[in-house]
């Protein structure tokens, strides 16, 4: 009897919850230090490529492992990181595209997700001012979206800081999930990461403000044009000289 | 043979091996009845098979037992009402001319035009637009000319259009039919009663036909393009719908199924996305709302995706009906507004706002275009083209359009503020005439970089 209830529980957990999109804000990119005096021809920079929570939360709640596909000139170009923080450090001289593949826990989804990041080592704009103290940092913000999460997934992460969980649609109750032993798990967040001083802060407020302002302007122009058009419709077609405009 | 003579070659030097019969002898002997050259056309040989059945040829002589003469005889035509007597050659066999009516009389068919009495007219057929005399005249002409309305319209005393005449005729006939029928059921199968003449539809149909006839080649091409695109879009939407359907009942997916369906949905989403075709002021069949719905469906199939990718798909779907030029203009406008083409912080709210902003810019651009067209139309009226992009507009109008551009865009898109005005003046600078008269130049005022 225990077995059958186990099975039905599994089915319940696998059931998808509609209209409850889960999103995980992430930041991925690289930090590169010029090695200065210690730089050799083939090892001029030391760089780290990573994926972190946008507010440095622990992504291990969602991501099982991350693989970083490096340039073929590297030994073992496919590097797999099994636990957070999901990052990889290397030394080299060249810039190339790194494919970061995120594999999620089994209750999340079987499908992997790919991120593409162009490794940047050289500052570009400010030419010549290579410094060993100030690294080159390139970060991109994005959000991983799970449109139809399973009940199990939803209940497991609903209180986790790394995950944005919307208000549940009415009438949906989630099964209880066994509490994880927090102490046993190693810390996967990047709050105290050695490189955290270079992490950027991504705030949507600026962009929202800008967008709202832009929309207002466009809407005003639209209203004006609509008025002009309706005025013109009232008039019969007649010859207008350019000076009238 | 003559050629060989000319060349001085000996005749028949090479023996012909195929034929058993002796060709050299036969070619030298000229057959009777045909000239030598004609005979030579067959290759200088008698044909192996007779090309014409010899039996067919002398069939005429078979009826030699009969004596055939031809006589010039009078005849009457039953189709004529006036007893006119004409003459023609008649084949007389053994002194007996063939009997029977004039062979063409059977082709004299006419239409049964209804005849109404005055009483019936007063009861059923009175119409404000038609007097009794006109109606009578119409029916008389109809009978005389067998319902050939074009001819009738020509001969009708007052000027009524063919459609009006038809309308009157058919409605009168219909009314009489219904009035005379003992019960409505009897007459309901009559085509006039089942499908009455629809005058407005007819006028519209003929107008449309004449429009199609007078289409220029360019318009024809454009129509074909629109239809092809519409077909493509509806097929893509059908594919997306088909991909959506199986998603709902199946919960416990295997990996295979999901990836297959995702591919189908993604392909559908891809084909919905930008088709760089020319712009059509008249709307295409795809509307933006259903486009985004199918994008949402295809995204759901993916199970996991990046929000930036989702926004890209939505943007593509929203601009699917826009041409490449319009898309570029949207991006230019975004830049002028100081908005990133791809949001730096793509949260749910930011993406939603961004999408809405793009849609609003599309609306703005289409309104601007509408305004331009209205102005252009006002200056010279073009027959037959209904709000299509002018193919080769006269230079005068183009000048005006160019002026419109100048005054419009700095005015309506003055996001850059003062800088814009200055820039315009710079461009009007030395060496440039006041009014450009080429389409390429008219585009320039629109493109200006707010930051450099």
Coordinates of C-alpha atoms in Angstrom, one line a residue, chain B residues 44-438:
Chain B
X44 CA 12.6 7.6 -105.3
X45 CA 10.6 4.5 -104.3
X46 CA 7.1 3.6 -104.3
X47 CA 5.6 3.8 -100.8
X48 CA 5.6 0.4 -99.0
X49 CA 2.2 1.0 -97.5
X50 CA -0.5 3.0 -99.3
X51 CA -1.0 6.2 -97.3
X52 CA -4.5 6.6 -98.3
X53 CA -7.0 3.8 -98.2
X54 CA -7.8 3.3 -101.8
X55 CA -11.2 2.1 -101.0
X56 CA -12.2 5.4 -99.6
X57 CA -11.4 7.4 -102.6
X58 CA -14.0 6.2 -105.1
X59 CA -16.9 6.0 -102.5
X60 CA -18.7 8.6 -104.4
X61 CA -19.1 6.4 -107.4
X62 CA -20.8 3.8 -105.3
X63 CA -24.1 5.4 -105.6
X64 CA -23.8 5.3 -109.3
X65 CA -27.1 3.5 -109.3
X66 CA -28.6 6.8 -108.4
X67 CA -28.7 9.8 -110.5
X68 CA -27.5 12.9 -108.6
X69 CA -28.2 16.4 -110.0
X70 CA -28.1 19.8 -108.4
X71 CA -31.0 22.1 -108.9
X72 CA -31.5 25.8 -108.1
X73 CA -34.7 25.7 -106.1
X74 CA -36.7 28.1 -103.9
X75 CA -37.2 27.3 -100.2
X76 CA -38.9 28.7 -97.2
X77 CA -37.6 29.0 -93.7
X78 CA -40.1 28.1 -90.9
X79 CA -38.1 30.4 -88.6
X80 CA -39.2 33.4 -90.6
X81 CA -42.5 35.0 -90.1
X82 CA -42.7 36.8 -93.4
X83 CA -42.9 34.0 -96.0
X84 CA -39.8 35.3 -97.7
X85 CA -38.8 32.9 -100.5
X86 CA -35.2 32.5 -101.3
X87 CA -33.3 30.2 -103.7
X88 CA -30.5 27.8 -103.2
X89 CA -28.8 24.8 -104.7
X90 CA -30.5 21.5 -103.8
X91 CA -29.1 18.1 -104.2
X92 CA -31.7 16.2 -106.2
X93 CA -31.5 12.4 -106.1
X94 CA -33.3 10.7 -109.0
X95 CA -35.4 13.7 -109.6
X96 CA -36.7 14.0 -106.0
X97 CA -35.5 17.0 -104.0
X98 CA -34.9 16.4 -100.3
X99 CA -37.8 17.3 -98.1
X100 CA -37.9 18.8 -94.7
X101 CA -37.5 22.2 -93.2
X102 CA -34.7 24.5 -93.9
X103 CA -31.8 22.9 -91.9
X104 CA -31.0 26.0 -90.0
X105 CA -34.5 26.7 -88.8
X106 CA -34.1 24.6 -85.7
X107 CA -31.5 27.1 -84.4
X108 CA -34.1 29.9 -84.1
X109 CA -34.6 29.6 -80.3
X110 CA -36.1 32.4 -78.3
X111 CA -36.7 33.3 -74.7
X112 CA -40.1 33.1 -73.0
X113 CA -40.5 36.6 -71.8
X114 CA -43.4 36.9 -69.4
X115 CA -46.3 39.0 -70.5
X116 CA -48.3 40.7 -67.8
X117 CA -51.7 42.3 -68.0
X118 CA -52.5 45.8 -67.0
X119 CA -54.3 44.5 -64.0
X120 CA -51.3 42.5 -62.8
X121 CA -49.2 45.6 -63.3
X122 CA -51.3 47.7 -61.1
X123 CA -51.5 45.0 -58.4
X124 CA -47.9 43.8 -58.2
X125 CA -45.5 45.7 -60.3
X126 CA -45.8 49.3 -59.5
X127 CA -42.4 50.8 -58.8
X128 CA -41.4 54.5 -58.1
X129 CA -38.4 54.4 -60.4
X130 CA -40.3 53.0 -63.4
X131 CA -43.3 54.1 -65.3
X132 CA -45.6 51.7 -66.9
X133 CA -44.5 52.8 -70.4
X134 CA -40.9 52.2 -69.5
X135 CA -41.6 48.8 -68.2
X136 CA -43.7 47.9 -71.2
X137 CA -41.0 49.1 -73.5
X138 CA -38.4 47.2 -71.6
X139 CA -40.3 44.0 -72.0
X140 CA -40.9 44.6 -75.6
X141 CA -37.2 45.1 -76.2
X142 CA -36.4 42.0 -74.1
X143 CA -38.6 39.9 -76.3
X144 CA -37.3 41.3 -79.5
X145 CA -33.7 41.0 -78.5
X146 CA -33.8 37.8 -76.5
X147 CA -32.7 39.3 -73.3
X148 CA -29.5 40.7 -74.7
X149 CA -29.3 43.4 -72.2
X150 CA -26.4 45.3 -73.7
X151 CA -28.4 45.8 -76.9
X152 CA -31.5 46.5 -75.0
X153 CA -29.7 49.2 -72.9
X154 CA -28.5 50.8 -76.1
X155 CA -32.0 51.0 -77.5
X156 CA -33.8 51.9 -74.4
X157 CA -35.2 55.4 -74.8
X158 CA -34.3 56.8 -71.4
X159 CA -30.7 56.1 -70.2
X160 CA -30.8 53.4 -67.7
X161 CA -27.8 51.2 -66.9
X162 CA -27.7 47.5 -67.8
X163 CA -27.9 46.6 -64.1
X164 CA -31.0 48.7 -63.6
X165 CA -32.7 47.2 -66.6
X166 CA -31.8 43.7 -65.5
X167 CA -33.0 44.5 -62.0
X168 CA -36.4 45.7 -63.3
X169 CA -36.9 42.8 -65.6
X170 CA -36.0 40.1 -63.1
X171 CA -37.9 41.6 -60.3
X172 CA -41.0 42.0 -62.4
X173 CA -40.7 38.5 -63.7
X174 CA -40.2 37.2 -60.2
X175 CA -43.2 39.1 -58.9
X176 CA -45.4 37.8 -61.6
X177 CA -44.2 34.2 -61.2
X178 CA -44.9 34.3 -57.5
X179 CA -48.3 36.0 -58.0
X180 CA -49.4 33.6 -60.6
X181 CA -48.3 30.5 -58.8
X182 CA -51.1 28.6 -57.2
X183 CA -49.0 28.0 -54.1
X184 CA -45.6 29.2 -53.1
X185 CA -44.2 25.7 -53.1
X186 CA -44.8 25.3 -56.8
X187 CA -42.6 28.1 -57.8
X188 CA -39.9 27.9 -55.2
X189 CA -37.7 25.8 -57.4
X190 CA -37.7 28.3 -60.2
X191 CA -34.3 29.8 -60.4
X192 CA -35.7 33.3 -60.4
X193 CA -37.4 32.8 -57.1
X194 CA -34.6 30.8 -55.5
X195 CA -31.8 33.3 -56.3
X196 CA -33.2 36.7 -57.1
X197 CA -31.1 39.3 -59.0
X198 CA -29.0 41.3 -56.6
X199 CA -28.4 44.6 -58.3
X200 CA -25.9 46.1 -55.9
X201 CA -23.9 42.9 -55.9
X202 CA -23.9 42.9 -59.6
X203 CA -22.7 46.5 -59.8
X204 CA -20.0 45.7 -57.3
X205 CA -18.9 42.6 -59.1
X206 CA -18.6 44.4 -62.4
X207 CA -16.6 47.2 -60.9
X208 CA -14.3 44.7 -59.3
X209 CA -13.9 42.9 -62.6
X210 CA -13.0 46.1 -64.4
X211 CA -10.5 46.9 -61.8
X212 CA -8.8 43.6 -62.1
X213 CA -8.8 44.0 -65.8
X214 CA -7.2 47.4 -65.6
X215 CA -4.5 46.2 -63.1
X216 CA -1.0 47.2 -64.1
X217 CA 1.5 44.4 -64.1
X218 CA 3.0 45.7 -60.9
X219 CA -0.3 45.5 -59.1
X220 CA -0.8 42.0 -60.3
X221 CA 2.6 41.0 -58.9
X222 CA 1.8 42.6 -55.6
X223 CA -1.5 40.7 -55.4
X224 CA 0.3 37.5 -55.9
X225 CA 2.8 38.3 -53.2
X226 CA 0.1 39.2 -50.7
X227 CA -1.8 36.0 -51.4
X228 CA 1.4 33.9 -51.1
X229 CA 2.3 35.6 -47.8
X230 CA -1.3 35.1 -46.5
X231 CA -1.2 31.5 -47.4
X232 CA 2.2 31.1 -45.7
X233 CA 1.0 32.8 -42.6
X234 CA -2.2 30.8 -42.4
X235 CA -0.4 27.6 -42.9
X236 CA 2.2 28.4 -40.3
X237 CA -0.6 29.2 -37.9
X238 CA -2.3 26.0 -38.7
X239 CA 1.0 24.2 -37.9
X240 CA 1.3 26.0 -34.7
X241 CA -2.3 25.1 -33.8
X242 CA -1.6 21.5 -34.6
X243 CA 1.4 21.6 -32.4
X244 CA -0.6 23.1 -29.6
X245 CA -3.4 20.5 -29.6
X246 CA -1.5 17.4 -28.6
X247 CA 0.2 19.3 -25.7
X248 CA -2.9 19.5 -23.6
X249 CA -4.0 15.8 -23.0
X250 CA -0.5 14.4 -22.7
X251 CA 1.1 15.0 -19.3
X252 CA 3.7 12.4 -18.8
X253 CA 5.9 13.3 -21.7
X254 CA 8.8 11.3 -22.9
X255 CA 11.9 13.2 -24.0
X256 CA 11.3 12.4 -27.7
X257 CA 7.8 13.7 -28.0
X258 CA 8.7 16.9 -26.4
X259 CA 11.6 17.7 -28.6
X260 CA 9.7 16.8 -31.8
X261 CA 6.8 19.0 -30.9
X262 CA 9.1 21.7 -29.9
X263 CA 10.7 21.6 -33.3
X264 CA 7.4 21.8 -35.0
X265 CA 6.3 24.7 -32.9
X266 CA 9.6 26.4 -33.2
X267 CA 9.5 26.0 -37.0
X268 CA 6.0 27.4 -36.9
X269 CA 7.2 30.3 -34.8
X270 CA 10.2 30.8 -37.1
X271 CA 8.1 31.0 -40.2
X272 CA 5.8 33.4 -38.5
X273 CA 8.7 35.7 -37.8
X274 CA 10.1 38.3 -40.3
X275 CA 9.2 37.9 -43.9
X276 CA 11.2 40.7 -45.6
X277 CA 8.6 41.4 -48.2
X278 CA 7.5 44.8 -49.5
X279 CA 5.2 46.8 -47.4
X280 CA 1.5 46.7 -47.8
X281 CA -0.6 49.6 -46.6
X282 CA -3.6 47.4 -46.8
X283 CA -3.4 44.9 -43.9
X284 CA -2.3 41.3 -44.4
X285 CA -4.4 38.5 -43.0
X286 CA -2.2 37.9 -39.9
X287 CA -3.0 40.0 -36.9
X288 CA -0.5 40.7 -34.1
X289 CA -2.6 39.2 -31.3
X290 CA -2.8 35.7 -32.7
X291 CA 0.9 35.9 -33.7
X292 CA 1.9 36.5 -30.1
X293 CA -0.5 33.7 -29.0
X294 CA 1.3 31.2 -31.2
X295 CA 4.7 32.4 -30.0
X296 CA 3.5 31.9 -26.4
X297 CA 2.4 28.4 -27.3
X298 CA 5.7 27.6 -28.9
X299 CA 7.6 29.0 -25.9
X300 CA 5.6 26.8 -23.6
X301 CA 6.7 23.8 -25.6
X302 CA 10.3 24.6 -24.9
X303 CA 9.8 24.0 -21.2
X304 CA 12.7 26.3 -20.3
X305 CA 13.9 29.4 -22.1
X306 CA 15.6 32.7 -21.6
X307 CA 13.4 35.7 -21.3
X308 CA 15.6 37.6 -23.7
X309 CA 14.9 34.9 -26.3
X310 CA 11.2 35.1 -25.6
X311 CA 11.2 38.8 -26.1
X312 CA 13.0 38.4 -29.4
X313 CA 10.3 36.0 -30.6
X314 CA 7.5 38.2 -29.6
X315 CA 9.1 41.2 -31.3
X316 CA 9.5 39.2 -34.5
X317 CA 5.9 38.1 -34.3
X318 CA 4.7 41.6 -33.7
X319 CA 6.6 42.9 -36.7
X320 CA 5.9 40.0 -38.9
X321 CA 3.7 42.1 -41.1
X322 CA 6.2 44.9 -41.5
X323 CA 8.8 45.1 -44.2
X324 CA 12.5 45.4 -43.5
X325 CA 12.5 49.1 -43.9
X326 CA 9.8 49.5 -41.3
X327 CA 11.7 47.4 -38.9
X328 CA 14.8 49.5 -39.4
X329 CA 12.7 52.6 -38.8
X330 CA 11.4 51.2 -35.6
X331 CA 14.9 50.5 -34.4
X332 CA 16.0 54.0 -35.4
X333 CA 13.1 55.4 -33.4
X334 CA 14.0 53.4 -30.4
X335 CA 17.6 54.7 -30.6
X336 CA 16.3 58.2 -30.8
X337 CA 14.3 57.7 -27.7
X338 CA 17.3 56.5 -25.9
X339 CA 15.9 53.0 -25.5
X340 CA 18.1 49.9 -25.8
X341 CA 17.2 47.7 -28.8
X342 CA 17.6 44.8 -26.5
X343 CA 16.9 45.6 -22.9
X344 CA 19.8 45.4 -20.6
X345 CA 17.7 44.1 -17.7
X346 CA 15.1 41.9 -19.3
X347 CA 12.7 41.3 -16.4
X348 CA 9.1 40.4 -17.0
X349 CA 7.9 44.0 -16.6
X350 CA 10.7 45.4 -18.7
X351 CA 10.0 43.0 -21.6
X352 CA 6.3 43.7 -21.5
X353 CA 6.9 47.4 -21.7
X354 CA 9.5 47.0 -24.4
X355 CA 7.1 45.0 -26.5
X356 CA 4.3 47.5 -26.0
X357 CA 6.6 50.3 -27.0
X358 CA 7.6 48.6 -30.2
X359 CA 4.0 48.0 -31.1
X360 CA 3.2 51.6 -30.4
X361 CA 6.0 52.8 -32.6
X362 CA 4.7 50.6 -35.4
X363 CA 1.3 52.2 -35.0
X364 CA 3.0 55.6 -35.1
X365 CA 4.9 54.8 -38.3
X366 CA 1.8 53.5 -40.0
X367 CA -0.1 56.6 -39.1
X368 CA 2.7 58.8 -40.5
X369 CA 2.5 56.9 -43.7
X370 CA -1.2 57.2 -43.8
X371 CA -0.9 60.9 -43.4
X372 CA 1.6 61.1 -46.2
X373 CA -0.6 59.2 -48.5
X374 CA -3.5 61.4 -47.7
X375 CA -1.5 64.4 -48.6
X376 CA -0.2 62.9 -51.8
X377 CA -3.7 61.8 -52.8
X378 CA -5.0 65.2 -52.2
X379 CA -2.6 66.7 -54.7
X380 CA -3.5 64.5 -57.7
X381 CA -6.2 62.0 -57.9
X382 CA -5.2 58.7 -59.3
X383 CA -7.9 56.6 -60.9
X384 CA -8.0 53.0 -60.3
X385 CA -5.4 52.8 -57.5
X386 CA -6.9 52.5 -54.1
X387 CA -4.4 53.6 -51.5
X388 CA -1.6 51.5 -53.0
X389 CA 2.0 52.7 -52.9
X390 CA 2.5 54.8 -56.0
X391 CA 4.8 52.9 -58.3
X392 CA 6.3 55.7 -60.3
X393 CA 4.7 58.9 -59.0
X394 CA 5.1 62.1 -61.0
X395 CA 8.1 64.1 -59.9
X396 CA 5.9 66.9 -58.6
X397 CA 4.3 64.7 -56.0
X398 CA 7.6 63.2 -55.0
X399 CA 8.8 66.7 -54.3
X400 CA 5.9 67.3 -52.1
X401 CA 6.4 63.9 -50.3
X402 CA 10.0 64.9 -49.8
X403 CA 8.9 68.2 -48.3
X404 CA 6.5 66.3 -46.1
X405 CA 9.3 64.1 -44.8
X406 CA 11.3 67.2 -44.0
X407 CA 8.6 68.9 -42.1
X408 CA 7.2 65.8 -40.5
X409 CA 10.0 64.0 -39.1
X410 CA 11.9 66.8 -37.4
X411 CA 8.6 67.8 -36.0
X412 CA 7.2 64.6 -34.8
X413 CA 10.3 62.8 -33.9
X414 CA 12.1 65.7 -32.1
X415 CA 13.4 63.4 -29.4
X416 CA 16.9 64.6 -29.9
X417 CA 15.7 68.1 -29.3
X418 CA 17.8 71.0 -30.6
X419 CA 20.4 69.0 -32.1
X420 CA 18.0 67.7 -34.7
X421 CA 17.2 71.1 -36.0
X422 CA 20.8 72.0 -36.4
X423 CA 21.5 68.9 -38.2
X424 CA 18.9 69.5 -40.7
X425 CA 20.2 72.9 -41.5
X426 CA 23.6 71.5 -41.9
X427 CA 22.3 69.1 -44.5
X428 CA 20.6 71.8 -46.4
X429 CA 23.9 73.5 -46.7
X430 CA 26.1 74.4 -49.6
X431 CA 25.7 72.9 -52.9
X432 CA 22.3 71.4 -52.3
X433 CA 19.2 72.6 -54.1
X434 CA 16.0 73.4 -52.1
X435 CA 13.8 70.6 -53.2
X436 CA 15.2 67.1 -53.7
X437 CA 13.4 65.2 -56.4
X438 CA 14.6 61.7 -55.9

